[in-house]
Amino acid sequence: MTIAYYWPIALGVAANIVYHLCAKYVPASMNPFASLTATYLVATVCSAGLYLVTNKGVGLLREVGKMNWASVVLGLAVMCMEFGYIIAYRVGWEVSKASATQTVIGIAVLLVAGAVLFREPITLKKALGVLLCLAGLFLINN
């Protein structure tokens, strides 16, 4: 496997770490939706700028016109996920526990969703991996 295979995961891991540290530092006195609005304004400006740098002559509105329901639901899901983390940190969750809990539960649900929606096999290794994750989650939270 080449660097092309691993760099997106490395970027995601680095961004996830920065994301959780920043979410923990959102001022408790700030309305979380105001914070998310500012966050999405920055993301919008960055995304539009990167689109302009990387596009191949197709206008942004034309590309947006290709959008389906998935982009709308993805936006809602990301907003809800981020809101959930901000509130979790405000009510006392530790950074390591909140992230690990969400991730492990997500892994278990996505294993089943992958099998049902995309016919991805649930192998013995995958099932044991989920069980180990759940055991680790138990140990982290107790």
PDB file of C-alpha atoms in Angstrom:
ATOM      1  CA  MET A   1       0.000   0.000   0.000  1.00  0.00           C
ATOM      2  CA  THR A   2       1.226   3.449  -0.854  1.00  0.00           C
ATOM      3  CA  ILE A   3       1.116   6.843   0.807  1.00  0.00           C
ATOM      4  CA  ALA A   4      -2.021   7.568  -1.262  1.00  0.00           C
ATOM      5  CA  TYR A   5      -3.809   4.895   0.762  1.00  0.00           C
ATOM      6  CA  TYR A   6      -2.722   6.134   4.197  1.00  0.00           C
ATOM      7  CA  TRP A   7      -2.594   9.932   3.964  1.00  0.00           C
ATOM      8  CA  PRO A   8      -6.382  10.462   4.100  1.00  0.00           C
ATOM      9  CA  ILE A   9      -6.560   8.462   7.324  1.00  0.00           C
ATOM     10  CA  ALA A  10      -3.612  10.365   8.809  1.00  0.00           C
ATOM     11  CA  LEU A  11      -5.286  13.658   7.877  1.00  0.00           C
ATOM     12  CA  GLY A  12      -8.545  12.484   9.426  1.00  0.00           C
ATOM     13  CA  VAL A  13      -6.819  11.425  12.641  1.00  0.00           C
ATOM     14  CA  ALA A  14      -4.965  14.730  12.930  1.00  0.00           C
ATOM     15  CA  ALA A  15      -8.135  16.716  12.189  1.00  0.00           C
ATOM     16  CA  ASN A  16     -10.102  14.621  14.689  1.00  0.00           C
ATOM     17  CA  ILE A  17      -7.580  15.368  17.435  1.00  0.00           C
ATOM     18  CA  VAL A  18      -7.642  19.105  16.686  1.00  0.00           C
ATOM     19  CA  TYR A  19     -11.436  18.975  16.408  1.00  0.00           C
ATOM     20  CA  HIS A  20     -11.933  17.470  19.876  1.00  0.00           C
ATOM     21  CA  LEU A  21      -9.437  19.770  21.535  1.00  0.00           C
ATOM     22  CA  CYS A  22     -11.149  22.805  19.968  1.00  0.00           C
ATOM     23  CA  ALA A  23     -14.649  21.548  20.815  1.00  0.00           C
ATOM     24  CA  LYS A  24     -13.562  21.247  24.444  1.00  0.00           C
ATOM     25  CA  TYR A  25     -12.396  24.891  24.394  1.00  0.00           C
ATOM     26  CA  VAL A  26     -15.624  26.413  23.017  1.00  0.00           C
ATOM     27  CA  PRO A  27     -16.548  28.929  25.735  1.00  0.00           C
ATOM     28  CA  ALA A  28     -19.336  27.668  27.983  1.00  0.00           C
ATOM     29  CA  SER A  29     -20.869  31.136  27.854  1.00  0.00           C
ATOM     30  CA  MET A  30     -21.197  30.953  24.043  1.00  0.00           C
ATOM     31  CA  ASN A  31     -24.341  29.609  22.433  1.00  0.00           C
ATOM     32  CA  PRO A  32     -23.218  26.360  20.755  1.00  0.00           C
ATOM     33  CA  PHE A  33     -25.143  27.213  17.597  1.00  0.00           C
ATOM     34  CA  ALA A  34     -23.317  30.542  17.314  1.00  0.00           C
ATOM     35  CA  SER A  35     -20.065  28.588  17.567  1.00  0.00           C
ATOM     36  CA  LEU A  36     -21.242  26.156  14.898  1.00  0.00           C
ATOM     37  CA  THR A  37     -22.297  29.047  12.649  1.00  0.00           C
ATOM     38  CA  ALA A  38     -18.801  30.536  12.877  1.00  0.00           C
ATOM     39  CA  THR A  39     -17.290  27.089  12.345  1.00  0.00           C
ATOM     40  CA  TYR A  40     -19.334  26.510   9.210  1.00  0.00           C
ATOM     41  CA  LEU A  41     -18.568  29.978   7.865  1.00  0.00           C
ATOM     42  CA  VAL A  42     -14.859  29.156   8.089  1.00  0.00           C
ATOM     43  CA  ALA A  43     -15.488  25.732   6.525  1.00  0.00           C
ATOM     44  CA  THR A  44     -17.560  27.296   3.733  1.00  0.00           C
ATOM     45  CA  VAL A  45     -14.915  29.882   2.874  1.00  0.00           C
ATOM     46  CA  CYS A  46     -12.165  27.252   2.931  1.00  0.00           C
ATOM     47  CA  SER A  47     -14.182  24.767   0.875  1.00  0.00           C
ATOM     48  CA  ALA A  48     -15.127  27.375  -1.719  1.00  0.00           C
ATOM     49  CA  GLY A  49     -11.525  28.543  -1.943  1.00  0.00           C
ATOM     50  CA  LEU A  50     -10.211  25.019  -2.374  1.00  0.00           C
ATOM     51  CA  TYR A  51     -12.890  24.357  -4.973  1.00  0.00           C
ATOM     52  CA  LEU A  52     -11.743  27.385  -6.959  1.00  0.00           C
ATOM     53  CA  VAL A  53      -8.140  26.161  -6.788  1.00  0.00           C
ATOM     54  CA  THR A  54      -8.954  22.571  -7.774  1.00  0.00           C
ATOM     55  CA  ASN A  55     -11.926  22.870 -10.145  1.00  0.00           C
ATOM     56  CA  LYS A  56     -11.611  21.839 -13.754  1.00  0.00           C
ATOM     57  CA  GLY A  57     -13.547  24.655 -15.377  1.00  0.00           C
ATOM     58  CA  VAL A  58     -16.946  23.741 -13.932  1.00  0.00           C
ATOM     59  CA  GLY A  59     -18.705  26.453 -11.945  1.00  0.00           C
ATOM     60  CA  LEU A  60     -19.428  25.897  -8.274  1.00  0.00           C
ATOM     61  CA  LEU A  61     -23.173  26.387  -8.709  1.00  0.00           C
ATOM     62  CA  ARG A  62     -23.183  23.757 -11.443  1.00  0.00           C
ATOM     63  CA  GLU A  63     -21.454  21.324  -9.114  1.00  0.00           C
ATOM     64  CA  VAL A  64     -23.829  22.134  -6.278  1.00  0.00           C
ATOM     65  CA  GLY A  65     -26.658  21.427  -8.706  1.00  0.00           C
ATOM     66  CA  LYS A  66     -25.537  17.782  -8.736  1.00  0.00           C
ATOM     67  CA  MET A  67     -26.261  17.532  -5.020  1.00  0.00           C
ATOM     68  CA  ASN A  68     -28.660  14.877  -3.775  1.00  0.00           C
ATOM     69  CA  TRP A  69     -30.248  14.166  -0.412  1.00  0.00           C
ATOM     70  CA  ALA A  70     -26.986  12.754   0.971  1.00  0.00           C
ATOM     71  CA  SER A  71     -25.295  16.174   1.105  1.00  0.00           C
ATOM     72  CA  VAL A  72     -28.216  17.667   3.037  1.00  0.00           C
ATOM     73  CA  VAL A  73     -28.368  14.793   5.518  1.00  0.00           C
ATOM     74  CA  LEU A  74     -24.572  14.806   5.854  1.00  0.00           C
ATOM     75  CA  GLY A  75     -24.686  18.484   6.782  1.00  0.00           C
ATOM     76  CA  LEU A  76     -27.365  17.834   9.383  1.00  0.00           C
ATOM     77  CA  ALA A  77     -25.491  14.828  10.741  1.00  0.00           C
ATOM     78  CA  VAL A  78     -22.214  16.738  11.083  1.00  0.00           C
ATOM     79  CA  MET A  79     -23.966  19.640  12.796  1.00  0.00           C
ATOM     80  CA  CYS A  80     -25.705  17.278  15.235  1.00  0.00           C
ATOM     81  CA  MET A  81     -22.482  15.377  15.907  1.00  0.00           C
ATOM     82  CA  GLU A  82     -20.593  18.579  16.652  1.00  0.00           C
ATOM     83  CA  PHE A  83     -23.395  19.964  18.811  1.00  0.00           C
ATOM     84  CA  GLY A  84     -23.438  16.675  20.739  1.00  0.00           C
ATOM     85  CA  TYR A  85     -19.718  16.883  21.447  1.00  0.00           C
ATOM     86  CA  ILE A  86     -19.856  20.517  22.541  1.00  0.00           C
ATOM     87  CA  ILE A  87     -22.678  19.706  24.967  1.00  0.00           C
ATOM     88  CA  ALA A  88     -20.997  16.487  26.134  1.00  0.00           C
ATOM     89  CA  TYR A  89     -17.866  18.437  27.052  1.00  0.00           C
ATOM     90  CA  ARG A  90     -19.924  21.109  28.799  1.00  0.00           C
ATOM     91  CA  VAL A  91     -21.644  18.540  31.004  1.00  0.00           C
ATOM     92  CA  GLY A  92     -18.332  16.993  32.019  1.00  0.00           C
ATOM     93  CA  TRP A  93     -17.337  14.287  29.564  1.00  0.00           C
ATOM     94  CA  GLU A  94     -13.586  13.838  29.261  1.00  0.00           C
ATOM     95  CA  VAL A  95     -12.171  14.320  25.760  1.00  0.00           C
ATOM     96  CA  SER A  96     -10.850  10.762  25.582  1.00  0.00           C
ATOM     97  CA  LYS A  97     -14.028   9.163  26.897  1.00  0.00           C
ATOM     98  CA  ALA A  98     -16.518  11.098  24.777  1.00  0.00           C
ATOM     99  CA  SER A  99     -14.643  10.473  21.555  1.00  0.00           C
ATOM    100  CA  ALA A 100     -13.953   6.819  22.321  1.00  0.00           C
ATOM    101  CA  THR A 101     -17.540   6.156  23.378  1.00  0.00           C
ATOM    102  CA  GLN A 102     -18.990   7.717  20.249  1.00  0.00           C
ATOM    103  CA  THR A 103     -16.473   5.998  17.992  1.00  0.00           C
ATOM    104  CA  VAL A 104     -16.889   2.501  19.439  1.00  0.00           C
ATOM    105  CA  ILE A 105     -20.674   2.650  19.410  1.00  0.00           C
ATOM    106  CA  GLY A 106     -20.458   3.965  15.850  1.00  0.00           C
ATOM    107  CA  ILE A 107     -18.168   1.094  14.864  1.00  0.00           C
ATOM    108  CA  ALA A 108     -20.657  -1.476  16.176  1.00  0.00           C
ATOM    109  CA  VAL A 109     -23.622   0.142  14.416  1.00  0.00           C
ATOM    110  CA  LEU A 110     -21.700   0.674  11.162  1.00  0.00           C
ATOM    111  CA  LEU A 111     -20.593  -2.959  11.101  1.00  0.00           C
ATOM    112  CA  VAL A 112     -24.245  -3.976  10.939  1.00  0.00           C
ATOM    113  CA  ALA A 113     -25.198  -1.108   8.597  1.00  0.00           C
ATOM    114  CA  GLY A 114     -22.371  -2.051   6.240  1.00  0.00           C
ATOM    115  CA  ALA A 115     -23.640  -5.623   6.120  1.00  0.00           C
ATOM    116  CA  VAL A 116     -27.277  -4.640   5.587  1.00  0.00           C
ATOM    117  CA  LEU A 117     -26.851  -1.695   3.200  1.00  0.00           C
ATOM    118  CA  PHE A 118     -23.686  -2.579   1.290  1.00  0.00           C
ATOM    119  CA  ARG A 119     -23.400  -6.363   1.723  1.00  0.00           C
ATOM    120  CA  GLU A 120     -20.069  -6.000   3.501  1.00  0.00           C
ATOM    121  CA  PRO A 121     -19.236  -9.287   5.212  1.00  0.00           C
ATOM    122  CA  ILE A 122     -19.240  -9.537   8.992  1.00  0.00           C
ATOM    123  CA  THR A 123     -16.288 -11.810   9.535  1.00  0.00           C
ATOM    124  CA  LEU A 124     -15.208 -13.451  12.755  1.00  0.00           C
ATOM    125  CA  LYS A 125     -12.249 -11.051  12.872  1.00  0.00           C
ATOM    126  CA  LYS A 126     -14.537  -8.027  12.542  1.00  0.00           C
ATOM    127  CA  ALA A 127     -16.932  -9.330  15.184  1.00  0.00           C
ATOM    128  CA  LEU A 128     -14.052 -10.023  17.578  1.00  0.00           C
ATOM    129  CA  GLY A 129     -12.642  -6.566  16.824  1.00  0.00           C
ATOM    130  CA  VAL A 130     -15.943  -4.953  17.794  1.00  0.00           C
ATOM    131  CA  LEU A 131     -16.071  -7.019  20.979  1.00  0.00           C
ATOM    132  CA  LEU A 132     -12.530  -5.907  21.848  1.00  0.00           C
ATOM    133  CA  CYS A 133     -13.513  -2.282  21.187  1.00  0.00           C
ATOM    134  CA  LEU A 134     -16.538  -2.670  23.455  1.00  0.00           C
ATOM    135  CA  ALA A 135     -14.355  -4.232  26.146  1.00  0.00           C
ATOM    136  CA  GLY A 136     -11.930  -1.331  25.820  1.00  0.00           C
ATOM    137  CA  LEU A 137     -14.825   1.106  26.062  1.00  0.00           C
ATOM    138  CA  PHE A 138     -15.934  -0.595  29.272  1.00  0.00           C
ATOM    139  CA  LEU A 139     -12.416  -0.324  30.693  1.00  0.00           C
ATOM    140  CA  ILE A 140     -12.037   3.346  29.689  1.00  0.00           C
ATOM    141  CA  ASN A 141     -15.365   4.338  31.225  1.00  0.00           C
ATOM    142  CA  ASN A 142     -15.065   2.394  34.503  1.00  0.00           C
TER     143      ASN A 142
END
